[in-house]
Amino acid sequence: MGLFDSKKAETAGQVDMSRLPRHIAIIMDGNGRWAKRRGLPRTAGHKVGAEVFRKIATYCKELGVEYLTVYAFSTENWKRPEEEVGTIMGLLKKYMVEAIDSMERDQIRLKFFGDLSMIPADIQEMVQRTNNISSHIHGFQANICLNYGGRDELLRAARTFAQACVDGEKKPEELTEELFSGYLFSAGIPDPELIIRPSGEIRLSNFLLWQCAYSEFYFCDTLWPDFTEATLDAAIIDYQKRDRRFGGVKK
Ligand code: IPE
Ligand code: IPE
Ligand code: MG
């Protein structure tokens, strides 16, 4: 054990590998502030942030977490300067090119949550390719939320169900939580047990509004580009100390 690891063990304890969350969701926030503090353009923060996503996804897979959902670009993020949006899309494209090459070898399934019709056509085409590759892969799954909004996701689900009723395929009284969940981008995936937001903001910013009903939240001040495996360990350890009652009484 190196110096860093022993320090981590002292301060945070150890992750209980027998009680890992199956699904962790992260709002990857703080790239801009990280760059600003270094006198760099905001885009420099996004570049480092993309590397950190790779590192944390690999770590989640190594730990044995089954699903990692990350918030990469929200339905509100189009309000940003064109240059910043362009850089984020460029980084995404770079990531996808690499992912298409390596996901089979690394056994990483990739899914995209969000309205992809607004995304540049070449990226949409790459999404199609990663979907095809993912269909042959079993194991760890990374979900990238892209032009994603929780309200948008709920409206789409409601619209699809309403249309199924109009078409006579469904009846309003048939609607259950399970059925409704099946209309969401996250269909078939368990809700995240743990949602992490770094960067000091204590809000959801339209992330996983349906799926977060019983999630445990972990907020920390670390900016996303500074987020490490040890930060994730600390979040999981904190989660493992929580008493999840789901409306019942304490054990
Ligand atoms: C998160 O970092 C990345 C995206 C929203 C795309 P920010 O760019 O929001 O960084 P801050 O919050 O301004 O520091
Ligand atoms: C949420 O972060 C979206 C992503 C991390 C992709 P924002 O930085 O956009 O959220 P606000 O504006 O602080 O609520
Ligand atoms: Mg932000």
Coordinates of C-alpha atoms and ligand atoms in Angstrom, one line a residue, residues 28-33 42 77 80 197 199 201 203, ligand 3:
M28 CA -19.9 15.9 -13.6
D29 CA -19.8 19.5 -12.5
G30 CA -17.1 22.1 -11.9
N31 CA -15.0 22.0 -15.1
G32 CA -15.4 25.7 -15.7
R33 CA -14.4 26.8 -12.2
R42 CA -13.4 26.9 -19.5
N77 CA -26.5 23.7 -21.5
R80 CA -23.6 28.4 -23.1
R197 CA -22.6 15.9 -7.3
S199 CA -18.3 21.1 -7.2
E201 CA -23.7 22.8 -5.8
R203 CA -29.1 20.8 -6.6
Ligands
MG3 MG -21.7 23.8 -13.7

